[in-house]
Every structure is written in C-alpha cells, then in structure tokens.
Amino acid sequence: MEPTNDKPNMQAESGCRARTASPRSLHYNDKNILTDDKLWCSMEPAMKPRSITFLQTVIVLVGMGALAILLWEPHLEGRNAHATLFEIYFKDPFLAYVYTASILFFVALYQAFTILRYIGNNQAFSQPVVKSLRTIKYCALAIICFVAGGVAFLLAYGEDDGRPPVVVMGAFFTVSSVVVATAAAVLEKMLQSAVDLKSENDLTV
C-alpha cells in the first residue's frame, strides 16, 4: 500500500481548520503513515499574547467594579443614611443573600481568567478548560435561581414603587445568565469533543 497524502480530506473529517499563517498549527502522525493517518490540531493559542492579557485585564477590572458596587451601593439607600457600618452590612438579611449570590459571579470570572491563562500556555484544548467552562455554566444557572428568589422576595416584601426596577433588573440578570450558561454549555461540548479526538489520535502513536 502506498502512502497517501489526502490532507484536505483528513482535515475535513477531523473538523480542524488550518491557519495558513502558522504552519506549526497542524501536525501529522507520520508514524502510522501506512495506516489510517489522522490529523489533529495543535493547542497553539488562536489569540495573541497581547489579546489574552487585554482580556484578562478586562476581567480583573469587571471584578473590581462589581466588588466596588456591592460594597458602596448599600450606602446609597435612604434607610441607611444614618446607619452604622455594622447595621448596614450585618443587619440586612437580603444584603447577605446578594453577597452570597455574588460569590458565584466571582467564581465564574475566575474561571474565565483561568481559561485565558490556559490558552496563553498553549493548552486551549485540554480537560481543565472543559471543567472551567462547566463550572461557569453551573454558576450561571445557580445565579438564575438566586435572582428568581431575590425578585420574589422583593415583590412580596418590598415597597410598591420599587417593584418595576426590581422586575427590570431581575430580567436583565436572568437573560444575561441564560446567555452565559448557553454559551458555556456549547463551548464545553465542542471542546470535550476536541479533547476526545486528540486523545484518540494520541493512542494511535
């Protein structure tokens, strides 16, 4: 049997696309060239280091901004105008509820930061990235539950004039969490398939 060089067909079967600007992005298993040779994509990061650093900086800034809002917003409420710090932060059960829910948000941000770090370390198609995406998905789903509970509480015990903003904010956070959970689930499935394909190709070596 003569070795074949049907690279385009193998490329289409594996679902990998070559980047012409980077020949190192593709590697061929030449050890089994007389058998069913397969193509696998290397884990070379698709983004430049500057782009990765920029996105990580954005994530850090978003986290710092969210933390500042969580700590400062209670001071803007009229009922806390003359309250002490202890009364503001430790005598409001709903605020404790919000802070508990915010932990999920910061965990998701940390996982996104971690994914970018793996991409920068040439490990985009790896099991840890899949786990990070799964964690982000679960965090987004849990946030939806927390938002639903918070909206129900405010509608039942809050003031009448404050209900419309509560509904709008609840809808915004719910839709945002649904989008994040859906995107994370899709990427998790795609990357898991890529990781499984790479593992199969490694076994043929």
GROMACS .gro file of C-alpha atoms in nm:
model
  205
    1MET     CA    1   0.000   0.000   0.000
    2GLU     CA    2   0.139   0.334  -0.098
    3PRO     CA    3   0.119   0.626   0.145
    4THR     CA    4  -0.138   0.880   0.054
    5ASN     CA    5  -0.131   1.248   0.113
    6ASP     CA    6  -0.500   1.331   0.128
    7LYS     CA    7  -0.458   1.612   0.376
    8PRO     CA    8  -0.768   1.816   0.276
    9ASN     CA    9  -0.994   1.513   0.324
   10MET     CA   10  -0.842   1.428   0.657
   11GLN     CA   11  -0.875   1.790   0.757
   12ALA     CA   12  -1.246   1.790   0.673
   13GLU     CA   13  -1.306   1.464   0.862
   14SER     CA   14  -1.140   1.582   1.180
   15GLY     CA   15  -1.321   1.915   1.180
   16CYS     CA   16  -0.999   2.109   1.214
   17ARG     CA   17  -0.914   2.411   1.006
   18ALA     CA   18  -0.558   2.504   0.922
   19ARG     CA   19  -0.432   2.857   0.960
   20THR     CA   20  -0.218   2.933   0.661
   21ALA     CA   21  -0.029   3.199   0.851
   22SER     CA   22   0.102   2.943   1.101
   23PRO     CA   23   0.226   2.613   0.959
   24ARG     CA   24   0.300   2.491   1.310
   25SER     CA   25  -0.070   2.485   1.388
   26LEU     CA   26  -0.103   2.142   1.218
   27HIS     CA   27   0.089   1.823   1.284
   28TYR     CA   28   0.057   1.491   1.108
   29ASN     CA   29   0.107   1.149   1.256
   30ASP     CA   30   0.378   1.017   1.025
   31LYS     CA   31   0.448   0.714   1.244
   32ASN     CA   32   0.141   0.536   1.109
   33ILE     CA   33   0.151   0.682   0.762
   34LEU     CA   34   0.076   0.343   0.601
   35THR     CA   35  -0.239   0.304   0.809
   36ASP     CA   36  -0.532   0.536   0.864
   37ASP     CA   37  -0.335   0.852   0.933
   38LYS     CA   38  -0.528   1.120   1.120
   39LEU     CA   39  -0.493   1.489   1.155
   40TRP     CA   40  -0.503   1.668   1.483
   41CYS     CA   41  -0.483   2.033   1.563
   42SER     CA   42  -0.218   2.153   1.799
   43MET     CA   43  -0.312   2.353   2.104
   44GLU     CA   44  -0.146   2.664   1.979
   45PRO     CA   45  -0.339   2.967   2.111
   46ALA     CA   46  -0.556   3.134   1.850
   47MET     CA   47  -0.513   3.473   2.016
   48LYS     CA   48  -0.204   3.680   2.052
   49PRO     CA   49  -0.050   3.725   2.398
   50ARG     CA   50  -0.150   4.092   2.394
   51SER     CA   51  -0.512   3.999   2.331
   52ILE     CA   52  -0.506   3.747   2.613
   53THR     CA   53  -0.351   3.999   2.851
   54PHE     CA   54  -0.608   4.259   2.749
   55LEU     CA   55  -0.900   4.022   2.814
   56GLN     CA   56  -0.756   3.919   3.149
   57THR     CA   57  -0.723   4.286   3.242
   58VAL     CA   58  -1.086   4.343   3.143
   59ILE     CA   59  -1.194   4.053   3.364
   60VAL     CA   60  -1.000   4.193   3.660
   61LEU     CA   61  -1.150   4.539   3.608
   62VAL     CA   62  -1.501   4.393   3.584
   63GLY     CA   63  -1.444   4.205   3.908
   64MET     CA   64  -1.312   4.512   4.085
   65GLY     CA   65  -1.601   4.724   3.957
   66ALA     CA   66  -1.859   4.469   4.068
   67LEU     CA   67  -1.698   4.445   4.412
   68ALA     CA   68  -1.697   4.824   4.448
   69ILE     CA   69  -2.066   4.841   4.355
   70LEU     CA   70  -2.155   4.567   4.600
   71LEU     CA   71  -1.974   4.745   4.884
   72TRP     CA   72  -2.087   5.100   4.802
   73GLU     CA   73  -2.448   5.055   4.691
   74PRO     CA   74  -2.589   4.989   5.043
   75HIS     CA   75  -2.468   5.334   5.148
   76LEU     CA   76  -2.688   5.493   4.880
   77GLU     CA   77  -3.012   5.356   5.022
   78GLY     CA   78  -3.219   5.608   5.211
   79ARG     CA   79  -3.282   5.381   5.508
   80ASN     CA   80  -2.906   5.355   5.566
   81ALA     CA   81  -2.844   5.730   5.569
   82HIS     CA   82  -2.775   5.736   5.942
   83ALA     CA   83  -2.687   5.370   5.995
   84THR     CA   84  -2.352   5.245   6.114
   85LEU     CA   85  -2.133   5.013   5.908
   86PHE     CA   86  -2.234   4.722   6.129
   87GLU     CA   87  -2.603   4.793   6.077
   88ILE     CA   88  -2.557   4.830   5.701
   89TYR     CA   89  -2.362   4.511   5.638
   90PHE     CA   90  -2.466   4.275   5.919
   91LYS     CA   91  -2.832   4.351   5.992
   92ASP     CA   92  -2.974   4.320   5.642
   93PRO     CA   93  -3.054   3.957   5.553
   94PHE     CA   94  -3.126   4.045   5.190
   95LEU     CA   95  -2.783   4.203   5.153
   96ALA     CA   96  -2.628   3.884   5.286
   97TYR     CA   97  -2.833   3.697   5.026
   98VAL     CA   98  -2.698   3.921   4.750
   99TYR     CA   99  -2.340   3.878   4.870
  100THR     CA  100  -2.383   3.500   4.874
  101ALA     CA  101  -2.508   3.506   4.515
  102SER     CA  102  -2.221   3.732   4.409
  103ILE     CA  103  -1.973   3.461   4.506
  104LEU     CA  104  -2.093   3.263   4.205
  105PHE     CA  105  -2.028   3.563   3.981
  106PHE     CA  106  -1.670   3.599   4.103
  107VAL     CA  107  -1.610   3.225   4.069
  108ALA     CA  108  -1.723   3.245   3.705
  109LEU     CA  109  -1.492   3.541   3.645
  110TYR     CA  110  -1.201   3.349   3.795
  111GLN     CA  111  -1.275   3.051   3.571
  112ALA     CA  112  -1.283   3.279   3.265
  113PHE     CA  113  -0.947   3.423   3.371
  114THR     CA  114  -0.814   3.069   3.411
  115ILE     CA  115  -0.932   2.971   3.063
  116LEU     CA  116  -0.740   3.261   2.913
  117ARG     CA  117  -0.432   3.152   3.106
  118TYR     CA  118  -0.459   2.801   2.962
  119ILE     CA  119  -0.493   2.947   2.613
  120GLY     CA  120  -0.181   3.155   2.672
  121ASN     CA  121   0.004   2.842   2.788
  122ASN     CA  122  -0.081   2.657   2.467
  123GLN     CA  123  -0.339   2.436   2.642
  124ALA     CA  124  -0.665   2.556   2.490
  125PHE     CA  125  -0.783   2.204   2.404
  126SER     CA  126  -0.742   2.041   2.744
  127GLN     CA  127  -0.964   1.888   3.009
  128PRO     CA  128  -0.909   2.171   3.263
  129VAL     CA  129  -1.058   2.419   3.015
  130VAL     CA  130  -1.362   2.193   2.976
  131LYS     CA  131  -1.400   2.181   3.355
  132SER     CA  132  -1.374   2.559   3.379
  133LEU     CA  133  -1.647   2.600   3.119
  134ARG     CA  134  -1.864   2.353   3.309
  135THR     CA  135  -1.811   2.550   3.628
  136ILE     CA  136  -1.910   2.873   3.453
  137LYS     CA  137  -2.225   2.703   3.325
  138TYR     CA  138  -2.323   2.584   3.671
  139CYS     CA  139  -2.250   2.925   3.823
  140ALA     CA  140  -2.474   3.095   3.566
  141LEU     CA  141  -2.756   2.850   3.631
  142ALA     CA  142  -2.723   2.899   4.007
  143ILE     CA  143  -2.730   3.278   3.963
  144ILE     CA  144  -3.060   3.243   3.776
  145CYS     CA  145  -3.205   3.064   4.079
  146PHE     CA  146  -3.071   3.329   4.317
  147VAL     CA  147  -3.213   3.609   4.102
  148ALA     CA  148  -3.554   3.442   4.090
  149GLY     CA  149  -3.553   3.407   4.467
  150GLY     CA  150  -3.443   3.768   4.520
  151VAL     CA  151  -3.707   3.906   4.283
  152ALA     CA  152  -3.978   3.701   4.452
  153PHE     CA  153  -3.870   3.828   4.795
  154LEU     CA  154  -3.866   4.193   4.686
  155LEU     CA  155  -4.201   4.167   4.512
  156ALA     CA  156  -4.355   4.012   4.821
  157TYR     CA  157  -4.200   4.232   5.091
  158GLY     CA  158  -4.061   4.535   4.907
  159GLU     CA  159  -4.221   4.873   4.854
  160ASP     CA  160  -4.471   4.916   4.572
  161ASP     CA  161  -4.280   5.192   4.395
  162GLY     CA  162  -3.968   4.976   4.386
  163ARG     CA  163  -4.123   4.680   4.206
  164PRO     CA  164  -4.077   4.794   3.842
  165PRO     CA  165  -3.698   4.843   3.880
  166VAL     CA  166  -3.678   4.507   4.056
  167VAL     CA  167  -3.851   4.333   3.765
  168VAL     CA  168  -3.628   4.506   3.508
  169MET     CA  169  -3.307   4.423   3.694
  170GLY     CA  170  -3.421   4.068   3.754
  171ALA     CA  171  -3.497   4.020   3.385
  172PHE     CA  172  -3.160   4.167   3.288
  173PHE     CA  173  -2.959   3.939   3.518
  174THR     CA  174  -3.168   3.638   3.419
  175VAL     CA  175  -3.124   3.690   3.046
  176SER     CA  176  -2.752   3.759   3.089
  177SER     CA  177  -2.709   3.441   3.293
  178VAL     CA  178  -2.903   3.237   3.038
  179VAL     CA  179  -2.678   3.364   2.758
  180VAL     CA  180  -2.363   3.285   2.956
  181ALA     CA  181  -2.487   2.939   3.056
  182THR     CA  182  -2.583   2.855   2.697
  183ALA     CA  183  -2.252   2.976   2.552
  184ALA     CA  184  -2.055   2.788   2.817
  185ALA     CA  185  -2.253   2.469   2.753
  186VAL     CA  186  -2.196   2.488   2.376
  187LEU     CA  187  -1.824   2.557   2.413
  188GLU     CA  188  -1.793   2.282   2.673
  189LYS     CA  189  -1.945   2.028   2.436
  190MET     CA  190  -1.729   2.139   2.144
  191LEU     CA  191  -1.407   2.136   2.344
  192GLN     CA  192  -1.489   1.800   2.500
  193SER     CA  193  -1.526   1.656   2.151
  194ALA     CA  194  -1.191   1.810   2.052
  195VAL     CA  195  -1.021   1.672   2.364
  196ASP     CA  196  -1.164   1.324   2.297
  197LEU     CA  197  -1.046   1.341   1.935
  198LYS     CA  198  -0.698   1.439   2.043
  199SER     CA  199  -0.689   1.154   2.295
  200GLU     CA  200  -0.785   0.907   2.023
  201ASN     CA  201  -0.513   1.039   1.795
  202ASP     CA  202  -0.256   1.016   2.075
  203LEU     CA  203  -0.343   0.648   2.120
  204THR     CA  204  -0.255   0.578   1.758
  205VAL     CA  205   0.103   0.699   1.804
   0.00000   0.00000   0.00000
